[in-house]
Coordinates of C-alpha atoms in Angstrom, one line a residue:
X1107 CA 33.4 -33.6 38.6
X1108 CA 30.9 -31.3 40.3
X1109 CA 32.5 -28.3 38.6
X1110 CA 32.3 -30.0 35.2
X1111 CA 28.6 -30.9 35.7
X1112 CA 27.9 -27.3 36.8
X1113 CA 29.7 -26.0 33.7
X1114 CA 27.7 -28.3 31.5
X1115 CA 24.4 -27.2 33.0
X1116 CA 25.3 -23.5 32.6
X1117 CA 26.4 -24.1 29.0
X1118 CA 23.2 -25.8 28.1
X1119 CA 21.1 -23.2 29.9
X1120 CA 22.9 -20.4 28.1
X1121 CA 22.4 -22.2 24.8
X1122 CA 18.7 -22.4 25.4
X1123 CA 18.5 -18.7 26.3
X1124 CA 20.4 -17.7 23.2
X1125 CA 18.1 -19.9 21.0
X1126 CA 15.0 -18.4 22.5
X1127 CA 16.3 -14.9 21.9
X1128 CA 17.6 -15.5 18.4
X1129 CA 16.5 -13.0 15.8
X1130 CA 13.7 -13.9 13.4
X1131 CA 14.6 -15.5 10.1
X1132 CA 15.4 -12.7 7.6
X1133 CA 12.7 -12.4 5.0
X1134 CA 13.4 -13.4 1.4
X1135 CA 13.6 -10.3 -0.8
X1136 CA 13.1 -10.6 -4.5
X1137 CA 14.1 -8.0 -7.2
X1138 CA 11.3 -5.6 -8.2
X1139 CA 8.8 -7.1 -10.6
X1140 CA 8.0 -5.7 -14.0
X1141 CA 5.4 -3.0 -13.6
X1142 CA 6.1 -2.4 -9.9
X1143 CA 5.9 1.3 -9.0
X1144 CA 8.9 3.0 -7.4
X1145 CA 8.1 6.0 -5.1
X1146 CA 11.6 7.4 -5.7
X1147 CA 10.9 7.8 -9.4
X1148 CA 7.4 9.2 -8.8
X1149 CA 8.8 11.8 -6.4
X1150 CA 11.0 13.1 -9.2
X1151 CA 7.8 14.0 -11.2
X1152 CA 6.3 17.4 -10.8
X1153 CA 2.6 18.1 -10.8
X1154 CA 2.5 18.8 -14.6
X1155 CA 4.3 15.5 -15.3
X1156 CA 1.9 13.6 -13.0
X1157 CA -1.1 15.3 -14.7
X1158 CA 0.2 14.3 -18.1
X1159 CA 0.5 10.7 -17.2
X1160 CA -2.8 10.6 -15.4
X1161 CA -4.6 12.1 -18.4
X1162 CA -2.8 9.6 -20.7
X1163 CA -4.4 6.8 -18.6
X1164 CA -7.8 8.5 -18.8
X1165 CA -7.5 8.9 -22.5
X1166 CA -6.6 5.2 -22.9
X1167 CA -9.6 4.3 -20.7
X1168 CA -12.0 6.4 -22.7
X1169 CA -10.8 4.8 -25.9
X1170 CA -11.5 1.4 -24.3
X1171 CA -14.9 2.3 -23.1
X1172 CA -15.8 3.7 -26.5
X1173 CA -15.5 0.3 -28.1
X1174 CA -16.8 -1.8 -25.2
X1175 CA -19.9 -2.8 -27.1
X1176 CA -17.9 -4.4 -29.9
X1177 CA -15.0 -5.7 -27.7
X1178 CA -15.9 -7.7 -24.6
X1179 CA -12.5 -7.1 -23.0
X1180 CA -12.4 -3.3 -23.7
X1181 CA -14.4 -2.3 -20.6
X1182 CA -12.1 -4.3 -18.3
X1183 CA -9.1 -2.7 -20.0
X1184 CA -10.6 0.8 -19.3
X1185 CA -10.9 0.1 -15.6
X1186 CA -7.3 -1.2 -15.6
X1187 CA -6.1 2.1 -17.0
X1188 CA -8.1 4.1 -14.5
X1189 CA -6.7 1.9 -11.7
X1190 CA -3.2 2.5 -12.9
X1191 CA -3.9 6.3 -12.7
X1192 CA -5.0 6.0 -9.1
X1193 CA -2.2 3.7 -8.1
X1194 CA 0.4 6.1 -9.5
X1195 CA -1.2 9.0 -7.6
X1196 CA -1.3 7.2 -4.3
X1197 CA 2.1 5.6 -4.5
X1198 CA 4.3 8.6 -3.5
X1199 CA 4.6 10.7 -0.3
X1200 CA 1.9 13.4 -0.4
X1201 CA 3.9 16.3 1.0
X1202 CA 2.9 18.4 -2.0
X1203 CA -0.8 17.5 -1.8
X1204 CA -0.8 15.9 -5.2
X1205 CA -3.5 13.4 -4.2
X1206 CA -6.2 16.1 -3.7
X1207 CA -5.2 17.7 -7.0
X1208 CA -5.1 14.6 -9.1
X1209 CA -7.7 12.1 -7.8
X1210 CA -10.9 14.1 -8.7
X1211 CA -10.1 13.8 -12.4
X1212 CA -9.9 10.0 -12.2
X1213 CA -12.8 9.8 -9.9
X1214 CA -15.1 11.6 -12.3
X1215 CA -14.4 8.9 -14.9
X1216 CA -15.0 6.1 -12.5
X1217 CA -18.2 7.7 -11.2
X1218 CA -19.8 7.3 -14.6
X1219 CA -19.6 3.6 -14.0
X1220 CA -20.2 3.8 -10.2
X1221 CA -16.8 2.1 -9.7
X1222 CA -14.8 4.5 -7.7
X1223 CA -15.3 2.7 -4.4
X1224 CA -14.7 -0.7 -5.9
X1225 CA -11.4 0.4 -7.5
X1226 CA -10.3 2.0 -4.2
X1227 CA -11.0 -1.3 -2.4
X1228 CA -9.2 -3.3 -5.1
X1229 CA -6.1 -1.1 -4.6
X1230 CA -6.3 -1.5 -0.9
X1231 CA -6.5 -5.3 -1.3
X1232 CA -3.5 -5.2 -3.6
X1233 CA -1.5 -3.3 -1.0
X1234 CA -2.4 -5.7 1.8
X1235 CA -1.5 -8.8 -0.3
X1236 CA 2.0 -7.3 -1.0
X1237 CA 2.9 -7.8 2.6
X1238 CA 2.6 -11.5 2.4
X1239 CA 6.1 -12.6 3.3
X1240 CA 6.0 -15.6 1.0
X1241 CA 5.9 -13.2 -2.0
X1242 CA 9.3 -11.7 -1.2
X1243 CA 8.2 -8.3 -2.5
X1244 CA 11.2 -6.0 -2.9
X1245 CA 12.0 -3.4 -0.2
X1246 CA 11.4 -0.3 -2.4
X1247 CA 8.1 -1.8 -3.7
X1248 CA 6.8 -2.5 -0.2
X1249 CA 7.8 1.0 0.8
X1250 CA 5.8 2.3 -2.2
X1251 CA 2.8 0.2 -1.0
X1252 CA 3.0 1.8 2.5
X1253 CA 2.6 5.2 0.9
X1254 CA -0.2 3.9 -1.3
X1255 CA -2.2 2.6 1.7
X1256 CA -1.5 5.7 3.8
X1257 CA -2.7 7.9 1.0
X1258 CA -5.8 5.8 0.3
X1259 CA -6.9 6.1 3.9
X1260 CA -6.0 9.8 4.0
X1261 CA -8.2 10.4 1.0
X1262 CA -11.2 8.4 2.0
X1263 CA -11.4 8.7 5.8
X1264 CA -13.6 11.8 5.8
X1265 CA -16.1 10.4 3.3
X1266 CA -16.0 7.0 5.1
X1267 CA -18.2 8.6 7.8
X1268 CA -21.2 8.5 5.4
X1269 CA -20.1 5.8 2.9
X1270 CA -20.1 2.3 4.3
X1271 CA -18.1 1.0 1.3
X1272 CA -15.2 3.2 2.2
X1273 CA -15.4 2.4 5.9
X1274 CA -15.3 -1.2 5.0
X1275 CA -12.1 -0.7 3.1
X1276 CA -10.5 0.9 6.2
X1277 CA -11.8 -2.0 8.3
X1278 CA -10.2 -4.4 5.8
X1279 CA -6.8 -2.7 6.2
X1280 CA -7.2 -2.7 10.0
X1281 CA -8.0 -6.5 10.1
X1282 CA -5.0 -7.3 7.9
X1283 CA -2.6 -6.8 10.8
X1284 CA 0.1 -5.6 8.5
X1285 CA 3.6 -5.9 9.9
X1286 CA 6.1 -3.6 8.1
X1287 CA 9.5 -5.3 7.7
X1288 CA 12.5 -3.6 9.2
X1289 CA 14.2 -3.2 5.8
X1290 CA 11.1 -1.2 4.7
X1291 CA 11.2 1.0 7.8
X1292 CA 14.8 1.7 7.2
X1293 CA 14.3 2.4 3.5
X1294 CA 11.7 5.0 4.3
X1295 CA 13.8 6.6 7.1
X1296 CA 17.0 6.8 4.9
X1297 CA 15.2 8.1 1.8
X1298 CA 13.3 11.0 3.4
X1299 CA 13.2 10.6 7.2
X1300 CA 9.6 9.2 6.8
X1301 CA 8.3 7.8 10.0
X1302 CA 6.6 4.5 9.5
X1303 CA 3.3 3.4 11.1
X1304 CA 1.8 0.0 10.2
X1305 CA -1.1 0.7 7.8
X1306 CA -3.2 -1.6 9.9
X1307 CA -2.4 0.5 13.0
X1308 CA -3.2 3.7 11.1
X1309 CA -6.5 2.1 10.0
X1310 CA -7.3 1.1 13.6
X1311 CA -6.6 4.6 14.8
X1312 CA -8.8 6.2 12.1
X1313 CA -11.7 3.8 13.1
X1314 CA -11.3 4.6 16.8
X1315 CA -10.8 8.4 16.5
X1316 CA -12.9 9.3 13.5
X1317 CA -15.3 6.5 12.7
X1318 CA -16.1 4.9 16.1
X1319 CA -19.6 6.4 16.2
X1320 CA -20.5 5.0 12.7

């Protein structure tokens, strides 16, 4: 009887330990949505192809802005096209330094309307929201957003020393406390041996090492 009771206690104790150490519930992963960018496809584009697409967006935006007085929705459409251009530029690994080569052309167009900082912040917010587990954003899309957030911070961190709007964007990413799912970390590793740092941790590091005196 004593042995049976001891066995029961050990069994219940082990069950409790196993339950406490159980792995977190696997996140729901939905298929990519229409319009989601895919960093794999963007990596296949060379600089000339990227420039052509960026300039197409700029051309569409200029057409929209040209009729903004007659069409109340045209100006908003113009900003959407310029945002698409920046999103595409930021949404791939920047090993070839395409960000520095392509962003200035889009920034010039946004500067006319004093909207560059605003659009950068909107893209950062979009990237943050994508990590909401309840959305079930696809693995490759989330991986693409990690590159986007990394590239945004890489592009603005120097200027953030003197521009409070850009520093605020980095602070927003830091506060978001983004947790990169394991499937996304694995995706980046398998596709190009890309090491993964949480965008929030990257933002916190930038604030501490480069912007702490601001």
